[in-house]
PDB file of C-alpha atoms in Angstrom:
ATOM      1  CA  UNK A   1      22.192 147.296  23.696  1.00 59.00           C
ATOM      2  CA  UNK A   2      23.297 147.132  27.282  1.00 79.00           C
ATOM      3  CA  UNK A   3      21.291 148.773  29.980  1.00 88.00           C
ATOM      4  CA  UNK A   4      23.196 150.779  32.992  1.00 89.00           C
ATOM      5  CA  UNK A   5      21.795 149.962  36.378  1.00 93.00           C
ATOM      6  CA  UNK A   6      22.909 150.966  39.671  1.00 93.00           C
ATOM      7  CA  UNK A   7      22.784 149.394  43.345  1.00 94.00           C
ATOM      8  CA  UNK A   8      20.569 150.490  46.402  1.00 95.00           C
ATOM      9  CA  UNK A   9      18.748 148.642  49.319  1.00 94.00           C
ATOM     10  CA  UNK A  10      15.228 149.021  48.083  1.00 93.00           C
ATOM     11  CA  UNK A  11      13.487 147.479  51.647  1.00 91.00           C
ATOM     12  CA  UNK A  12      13.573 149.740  54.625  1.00 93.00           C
ATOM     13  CA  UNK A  13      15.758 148.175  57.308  1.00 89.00           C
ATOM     14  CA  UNK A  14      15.972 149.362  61.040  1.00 91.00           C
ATOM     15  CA  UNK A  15      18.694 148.299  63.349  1.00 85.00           C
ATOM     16  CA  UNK A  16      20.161 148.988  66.730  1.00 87.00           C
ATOM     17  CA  UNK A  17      24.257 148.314  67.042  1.00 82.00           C
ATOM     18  CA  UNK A  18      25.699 147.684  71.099  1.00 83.00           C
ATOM     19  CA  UNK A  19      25.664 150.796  72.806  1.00 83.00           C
ATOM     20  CA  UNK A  20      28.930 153.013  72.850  1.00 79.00           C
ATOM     21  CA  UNK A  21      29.698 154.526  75.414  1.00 82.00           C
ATOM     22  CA  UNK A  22      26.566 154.243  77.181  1.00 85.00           C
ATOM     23  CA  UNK A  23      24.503 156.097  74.091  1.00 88.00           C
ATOM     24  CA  UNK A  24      22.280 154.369  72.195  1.00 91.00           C
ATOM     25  CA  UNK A  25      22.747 154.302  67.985  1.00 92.00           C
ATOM     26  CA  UNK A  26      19.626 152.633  66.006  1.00 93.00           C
ATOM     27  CA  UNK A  27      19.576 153.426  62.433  1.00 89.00           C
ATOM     28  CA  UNK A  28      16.718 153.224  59.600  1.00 94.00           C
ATOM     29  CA  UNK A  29      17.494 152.960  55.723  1.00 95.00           C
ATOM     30  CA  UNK A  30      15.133 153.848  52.677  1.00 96.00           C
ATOM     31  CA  UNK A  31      15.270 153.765  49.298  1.00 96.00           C
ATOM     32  CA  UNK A  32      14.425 157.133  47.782  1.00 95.00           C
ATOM     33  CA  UNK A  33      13.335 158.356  44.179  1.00 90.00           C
ATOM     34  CA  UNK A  34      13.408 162.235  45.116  1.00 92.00           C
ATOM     35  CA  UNK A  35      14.056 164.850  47.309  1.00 93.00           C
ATOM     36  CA  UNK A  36      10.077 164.962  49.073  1.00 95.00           C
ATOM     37  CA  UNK A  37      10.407 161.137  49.659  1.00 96.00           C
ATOM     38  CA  UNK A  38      13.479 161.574  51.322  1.00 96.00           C
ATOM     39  CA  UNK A  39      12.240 164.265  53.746  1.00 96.00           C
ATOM     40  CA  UNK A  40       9.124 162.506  54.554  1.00 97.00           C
ATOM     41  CA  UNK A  41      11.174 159.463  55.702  1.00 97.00           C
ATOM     42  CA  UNK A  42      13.365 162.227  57.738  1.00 97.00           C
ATOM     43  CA  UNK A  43       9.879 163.616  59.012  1.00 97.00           C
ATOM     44  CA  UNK A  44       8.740 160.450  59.903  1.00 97.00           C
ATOM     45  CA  UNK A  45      11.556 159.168  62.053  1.00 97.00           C
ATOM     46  CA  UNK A  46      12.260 162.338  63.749  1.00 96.00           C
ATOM     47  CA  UNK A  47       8.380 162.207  65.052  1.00 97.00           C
ATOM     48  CA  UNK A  48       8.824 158.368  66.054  1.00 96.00           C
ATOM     49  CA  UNK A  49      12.145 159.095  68.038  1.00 96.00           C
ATOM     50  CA  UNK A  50      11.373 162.585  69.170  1.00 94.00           C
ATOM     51  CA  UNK A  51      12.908 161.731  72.456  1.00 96.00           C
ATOM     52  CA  UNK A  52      16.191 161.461  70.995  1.00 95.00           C
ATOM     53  CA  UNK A  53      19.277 163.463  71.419  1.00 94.00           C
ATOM     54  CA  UNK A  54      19.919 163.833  67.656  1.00 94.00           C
ATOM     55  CA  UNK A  55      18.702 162.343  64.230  1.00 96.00           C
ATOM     56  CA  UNK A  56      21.173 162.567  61.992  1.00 96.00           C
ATOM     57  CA  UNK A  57      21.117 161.747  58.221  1.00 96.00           C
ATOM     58  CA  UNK A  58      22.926 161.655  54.603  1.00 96.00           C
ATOM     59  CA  UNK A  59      20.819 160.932  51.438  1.00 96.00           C
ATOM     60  CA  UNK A  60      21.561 160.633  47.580  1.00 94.00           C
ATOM     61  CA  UNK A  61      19.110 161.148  44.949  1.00 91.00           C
ATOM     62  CA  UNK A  62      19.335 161.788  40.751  1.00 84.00           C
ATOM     63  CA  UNK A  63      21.752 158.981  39.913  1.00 82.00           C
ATOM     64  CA  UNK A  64      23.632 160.058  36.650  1.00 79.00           C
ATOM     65  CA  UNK A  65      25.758 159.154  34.021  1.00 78.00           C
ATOM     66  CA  UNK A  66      29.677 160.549  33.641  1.00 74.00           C
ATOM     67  CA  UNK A  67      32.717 159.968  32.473  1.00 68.00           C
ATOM     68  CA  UNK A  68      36.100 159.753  34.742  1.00 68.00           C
ATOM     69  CA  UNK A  69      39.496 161.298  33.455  1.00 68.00           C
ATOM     70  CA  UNK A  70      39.851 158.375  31.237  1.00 65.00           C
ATOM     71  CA  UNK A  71      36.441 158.296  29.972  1.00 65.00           C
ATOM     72  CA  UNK A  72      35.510 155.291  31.831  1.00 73.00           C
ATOM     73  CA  UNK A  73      31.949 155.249  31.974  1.00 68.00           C
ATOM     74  CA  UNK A  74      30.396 155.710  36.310  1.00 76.00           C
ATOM     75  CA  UNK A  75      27.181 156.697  37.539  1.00 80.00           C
ATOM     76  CA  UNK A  76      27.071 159.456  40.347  1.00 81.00           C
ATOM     77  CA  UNK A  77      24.947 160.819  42.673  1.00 80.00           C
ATOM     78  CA  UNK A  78      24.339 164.628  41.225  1.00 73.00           C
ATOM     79  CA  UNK A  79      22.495 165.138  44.160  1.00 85.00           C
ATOM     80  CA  UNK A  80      22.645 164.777  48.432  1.00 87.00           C
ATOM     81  CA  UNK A  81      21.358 166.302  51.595  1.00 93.00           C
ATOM     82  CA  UNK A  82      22.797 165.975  55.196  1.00 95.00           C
ATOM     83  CA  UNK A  83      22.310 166.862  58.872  1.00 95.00           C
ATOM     84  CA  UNK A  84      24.453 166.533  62.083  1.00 94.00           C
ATOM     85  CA  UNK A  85      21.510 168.030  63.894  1.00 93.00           C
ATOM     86  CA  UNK A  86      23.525 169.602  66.719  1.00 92.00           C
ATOM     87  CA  UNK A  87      26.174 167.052  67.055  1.00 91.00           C
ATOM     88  CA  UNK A  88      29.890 168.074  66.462  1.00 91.00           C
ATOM     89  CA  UNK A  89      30.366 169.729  62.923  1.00 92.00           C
ATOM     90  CA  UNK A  90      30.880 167.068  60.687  1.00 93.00           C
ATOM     91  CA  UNK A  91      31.287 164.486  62.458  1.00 93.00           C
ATOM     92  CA  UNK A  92      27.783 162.235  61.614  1.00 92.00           C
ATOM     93  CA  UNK A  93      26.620 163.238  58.027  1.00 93.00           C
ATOM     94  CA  UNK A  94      30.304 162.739  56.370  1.00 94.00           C
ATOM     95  CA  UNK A  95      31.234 159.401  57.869  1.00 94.00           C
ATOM     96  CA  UNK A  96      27.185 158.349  56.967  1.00 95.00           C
ATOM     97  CA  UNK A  97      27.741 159.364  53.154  1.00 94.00           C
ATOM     98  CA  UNK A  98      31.176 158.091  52.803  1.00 94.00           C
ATOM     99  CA  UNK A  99      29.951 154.836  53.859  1.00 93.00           C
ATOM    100  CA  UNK A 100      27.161 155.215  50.761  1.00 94.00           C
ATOM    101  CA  UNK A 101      30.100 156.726  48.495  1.00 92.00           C
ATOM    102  CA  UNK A 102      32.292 153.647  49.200  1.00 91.00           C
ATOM    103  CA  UNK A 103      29.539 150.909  48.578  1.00 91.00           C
ATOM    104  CA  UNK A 104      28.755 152.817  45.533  1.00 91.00           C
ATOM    105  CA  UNK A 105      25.291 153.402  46.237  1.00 94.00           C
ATOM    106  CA  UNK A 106      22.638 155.626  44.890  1.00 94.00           C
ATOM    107  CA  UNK A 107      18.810 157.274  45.865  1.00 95.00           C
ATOM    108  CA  UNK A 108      19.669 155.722  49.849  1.00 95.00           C
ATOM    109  CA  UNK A 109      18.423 157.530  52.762  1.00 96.00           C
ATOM    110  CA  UNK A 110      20.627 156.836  56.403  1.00 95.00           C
ATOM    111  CA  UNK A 111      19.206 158.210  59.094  1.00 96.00           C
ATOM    112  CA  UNK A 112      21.143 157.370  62.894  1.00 95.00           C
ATOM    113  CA  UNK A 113      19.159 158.811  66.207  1.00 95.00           C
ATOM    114  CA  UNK A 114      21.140 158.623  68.704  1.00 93.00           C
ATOM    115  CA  UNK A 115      19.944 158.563  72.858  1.00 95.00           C
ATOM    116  CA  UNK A 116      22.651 160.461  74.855  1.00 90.00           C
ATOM    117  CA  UNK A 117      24.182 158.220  77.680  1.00 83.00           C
ATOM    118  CA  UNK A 118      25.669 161.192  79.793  1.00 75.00           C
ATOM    119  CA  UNK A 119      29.176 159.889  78.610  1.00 76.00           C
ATOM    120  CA  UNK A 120      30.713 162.716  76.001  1.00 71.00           C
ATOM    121  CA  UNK A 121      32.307 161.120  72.989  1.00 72.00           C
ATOM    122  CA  UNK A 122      35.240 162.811  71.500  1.00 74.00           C
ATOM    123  CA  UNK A 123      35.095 163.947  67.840  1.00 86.00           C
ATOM    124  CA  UNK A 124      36.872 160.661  66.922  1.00 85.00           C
ATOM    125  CA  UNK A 125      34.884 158.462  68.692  1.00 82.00           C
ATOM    126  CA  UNK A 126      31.593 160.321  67.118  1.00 87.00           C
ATOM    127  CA  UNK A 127      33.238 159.723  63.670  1.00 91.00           C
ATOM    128  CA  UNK A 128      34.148 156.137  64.343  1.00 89.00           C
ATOM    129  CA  UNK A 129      30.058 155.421  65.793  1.00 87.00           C
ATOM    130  CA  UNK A 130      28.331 157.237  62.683  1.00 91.00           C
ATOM    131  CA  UNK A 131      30.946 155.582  60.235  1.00 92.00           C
ATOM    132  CA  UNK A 132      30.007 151.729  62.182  1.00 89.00           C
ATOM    133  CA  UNK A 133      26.116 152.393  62.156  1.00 86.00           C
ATOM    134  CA  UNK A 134      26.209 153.250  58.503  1.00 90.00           C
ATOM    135  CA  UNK A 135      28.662 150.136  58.090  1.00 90.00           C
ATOM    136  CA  UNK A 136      25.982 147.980  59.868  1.00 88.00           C
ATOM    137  CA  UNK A 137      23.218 148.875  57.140  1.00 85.00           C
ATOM    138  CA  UNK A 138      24.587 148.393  54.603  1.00 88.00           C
ATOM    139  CA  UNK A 139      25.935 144.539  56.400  1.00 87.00           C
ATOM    140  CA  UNK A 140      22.438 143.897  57.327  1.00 86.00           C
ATOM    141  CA  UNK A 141      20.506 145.016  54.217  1.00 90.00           C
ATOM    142  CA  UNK A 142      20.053 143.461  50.299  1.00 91.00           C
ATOM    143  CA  UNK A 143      22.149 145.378  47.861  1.00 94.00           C
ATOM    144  CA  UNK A 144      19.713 145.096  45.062  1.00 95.00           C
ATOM    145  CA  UNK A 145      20.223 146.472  41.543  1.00 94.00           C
ATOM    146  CA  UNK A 146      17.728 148.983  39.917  1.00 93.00           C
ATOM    147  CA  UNK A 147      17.953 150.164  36.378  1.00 92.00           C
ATOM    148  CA  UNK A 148      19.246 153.509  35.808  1.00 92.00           C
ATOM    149  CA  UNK A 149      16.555 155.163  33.591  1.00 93.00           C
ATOM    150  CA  UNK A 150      14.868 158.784  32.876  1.00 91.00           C
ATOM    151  CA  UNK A 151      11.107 159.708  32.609  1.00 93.00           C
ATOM    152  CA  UNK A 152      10.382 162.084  29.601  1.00 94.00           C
ATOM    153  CA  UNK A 153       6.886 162.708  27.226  1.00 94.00           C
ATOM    154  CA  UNK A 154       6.423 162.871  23.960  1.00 92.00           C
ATOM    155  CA  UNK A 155       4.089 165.123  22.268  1.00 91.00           C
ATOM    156  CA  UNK A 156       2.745 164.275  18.798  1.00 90.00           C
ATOM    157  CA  UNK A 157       0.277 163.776  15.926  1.00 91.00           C
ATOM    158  CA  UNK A 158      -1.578 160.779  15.779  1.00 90.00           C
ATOM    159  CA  UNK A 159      -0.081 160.116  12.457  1.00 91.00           C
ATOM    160  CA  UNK A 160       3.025 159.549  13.839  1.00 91.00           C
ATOM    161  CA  UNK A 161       1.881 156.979  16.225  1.00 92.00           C
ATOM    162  CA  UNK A 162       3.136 153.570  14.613  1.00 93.00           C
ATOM    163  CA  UNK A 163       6.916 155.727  14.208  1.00 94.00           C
ATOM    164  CA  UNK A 164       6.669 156.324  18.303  1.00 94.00           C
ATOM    165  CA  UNK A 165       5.513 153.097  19.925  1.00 94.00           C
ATOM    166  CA  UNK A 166       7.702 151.241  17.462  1.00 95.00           C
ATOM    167  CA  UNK A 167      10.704 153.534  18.271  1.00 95.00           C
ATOM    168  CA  UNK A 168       9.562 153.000  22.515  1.00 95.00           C
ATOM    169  CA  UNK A 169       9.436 149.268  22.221  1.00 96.00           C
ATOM    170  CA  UNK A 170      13.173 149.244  20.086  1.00 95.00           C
ATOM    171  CA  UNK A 171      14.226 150.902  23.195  1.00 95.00           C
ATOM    172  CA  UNK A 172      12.365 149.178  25.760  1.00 94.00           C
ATOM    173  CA  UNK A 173      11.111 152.114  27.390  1.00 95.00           C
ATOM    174  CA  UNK A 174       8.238 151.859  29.855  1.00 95.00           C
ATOM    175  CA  UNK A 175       4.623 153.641  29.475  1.00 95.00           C
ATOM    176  CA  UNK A 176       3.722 155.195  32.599  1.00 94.00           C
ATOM    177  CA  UNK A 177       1.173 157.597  31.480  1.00 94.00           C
ATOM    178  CA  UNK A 178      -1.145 158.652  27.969  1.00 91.00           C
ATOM    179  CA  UNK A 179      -3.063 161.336  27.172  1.00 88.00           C
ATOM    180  CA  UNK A 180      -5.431 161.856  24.008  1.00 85.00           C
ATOM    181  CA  UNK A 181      -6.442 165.106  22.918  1.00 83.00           C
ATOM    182  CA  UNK A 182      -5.892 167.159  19.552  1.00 88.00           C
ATOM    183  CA  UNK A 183      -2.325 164.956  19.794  1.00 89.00           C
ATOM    184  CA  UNK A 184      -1.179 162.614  21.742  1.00 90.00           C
ATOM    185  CA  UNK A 185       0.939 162.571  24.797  1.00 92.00           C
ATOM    186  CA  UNK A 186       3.047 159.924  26.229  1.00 94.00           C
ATOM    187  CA  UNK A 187       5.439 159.988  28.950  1.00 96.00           C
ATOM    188  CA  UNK A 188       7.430 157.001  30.025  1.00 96.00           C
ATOM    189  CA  UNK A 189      10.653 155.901  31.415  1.00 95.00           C
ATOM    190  CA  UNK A 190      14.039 154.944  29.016  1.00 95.00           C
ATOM    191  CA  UNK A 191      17.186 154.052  30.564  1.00 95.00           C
ATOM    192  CA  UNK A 192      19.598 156.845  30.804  1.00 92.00           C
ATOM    193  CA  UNK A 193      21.984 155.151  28.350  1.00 91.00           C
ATOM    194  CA  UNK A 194      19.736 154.662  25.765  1.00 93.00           C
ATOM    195  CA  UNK A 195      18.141 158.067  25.434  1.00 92.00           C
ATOM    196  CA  UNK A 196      20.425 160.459  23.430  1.00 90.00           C
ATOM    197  CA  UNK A 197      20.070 158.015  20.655  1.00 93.00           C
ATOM    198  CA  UNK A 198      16.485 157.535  21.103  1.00 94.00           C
ATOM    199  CA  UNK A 199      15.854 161.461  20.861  1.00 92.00           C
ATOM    200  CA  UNK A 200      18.191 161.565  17.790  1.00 92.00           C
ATOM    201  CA  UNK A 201      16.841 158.615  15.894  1.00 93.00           C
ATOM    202  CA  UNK A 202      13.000 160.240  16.716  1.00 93.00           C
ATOM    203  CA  UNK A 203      14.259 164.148  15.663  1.00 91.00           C
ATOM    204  CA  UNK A 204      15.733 162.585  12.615  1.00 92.00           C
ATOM    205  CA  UNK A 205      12.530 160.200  11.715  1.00 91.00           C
ATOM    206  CA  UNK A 206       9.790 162.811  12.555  1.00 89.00           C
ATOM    207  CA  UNK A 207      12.115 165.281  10.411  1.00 86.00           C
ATOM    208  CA  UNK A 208      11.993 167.124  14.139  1.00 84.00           C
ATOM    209  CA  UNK A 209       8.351 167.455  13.726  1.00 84.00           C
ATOM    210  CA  UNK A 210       8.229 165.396  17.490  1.00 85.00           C
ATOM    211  CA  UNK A 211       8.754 167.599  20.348  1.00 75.00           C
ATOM    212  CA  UNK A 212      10.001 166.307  23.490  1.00 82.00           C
ATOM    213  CA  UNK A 213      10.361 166.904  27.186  1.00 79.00           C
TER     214      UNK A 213
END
């Protein structure tokens, strides 16, 4: 069975291009598994450069599995977020995530500050500095990638433990947590394409007597 993965730049890079204009662009990348790790990164950075003019950003988070007109199998981003913070409408977030769009990546945080150098840019030349920061990541960071899975648990009698972890290592899904009580709970992490036939092949060998979430 083949495993889906997807690409992202999994070390946090920051970078400074050549002034435009006289205002100063330095960007920071991070890899991000959620929502709340993306905003902490945002937090963080707008508290390190809270002298600058602007701190502008475009995540993705949630990669996903879908189909294109010709069901040709892609993985999207189901989810984003995206600030100009007070620059121009438009004109830093779009060219940010259409650099991440075009490289194809996924769960990515870009976030530009920018230092004002009393020179205006025009809404073009705005465009064309966002789109070249974002550019410059992705040129100066490892495109790594990470496999595409999904964490779910498992809730279940102890006499059905043998059918589980034998059905979990078929599938090579990873163990992340266990809990023991009157039954047993497992959650763990299965790649995305393998889990609508793991959850029919354990509804159909538990006789749908295993719940799971």
């Amino acid at each position: 069975m083949e495993k889906l993965f997807y690409q992202s730049i999994l070390n946090h890079t920051e970078y400074e291009i050549p002034k435009i204009k006289w205002s100063r662009f330095i960007w920071n990348v991070f890899y991000v598994k959620n929502k709340e790790e993306a905003e902490n990164y945002i937090k963080e950075i707008s508290e390190r450069y809270r002298d600058a003019t602007h701190n502008c950003f475009a995540y993705t988070y949630w990669a996903n599995i879908n189909f294109d007109l010709f069901w040709n199998l892609e993985i999207t981003a189901d989810n984003f977020r995206h600030s100009d913070d007070w620059e121009p409408a438009n004109t830093a977030w779009k060219p940010i995530l259409a650099q991440i769009q075009w490289q194809n990546l996924h769960n990515i945080l870009i976030i530009v500050t920018r230092y004002f150098g009393w020179t205006l840019l025009w809404v073009w030349w705005l465009i064309q500095a966002y789109s070249e920061c974002a550019r410059q990541i992705i040129l100066h960071s490892k495109i790594e990638e990470i496999e595409l899975t999904q964490e779910k648990t498992i809730s279940f009698d102890y006499e059905n433990m043998s059918l589980v972890m034998n059905l979990l290592n078929k599938y090579n899904a990873k163990i992340t947590a266990e809990s023991h009580g009157n039954i047993a709970n497992i959650t763990f992490e299965i790649n995305k394409w393998f889990l609508n036939s793991f959850c029919s092949e354990l509804t159909n060998l538990s006789k749908g007597k295993i719940s799971i979430n």
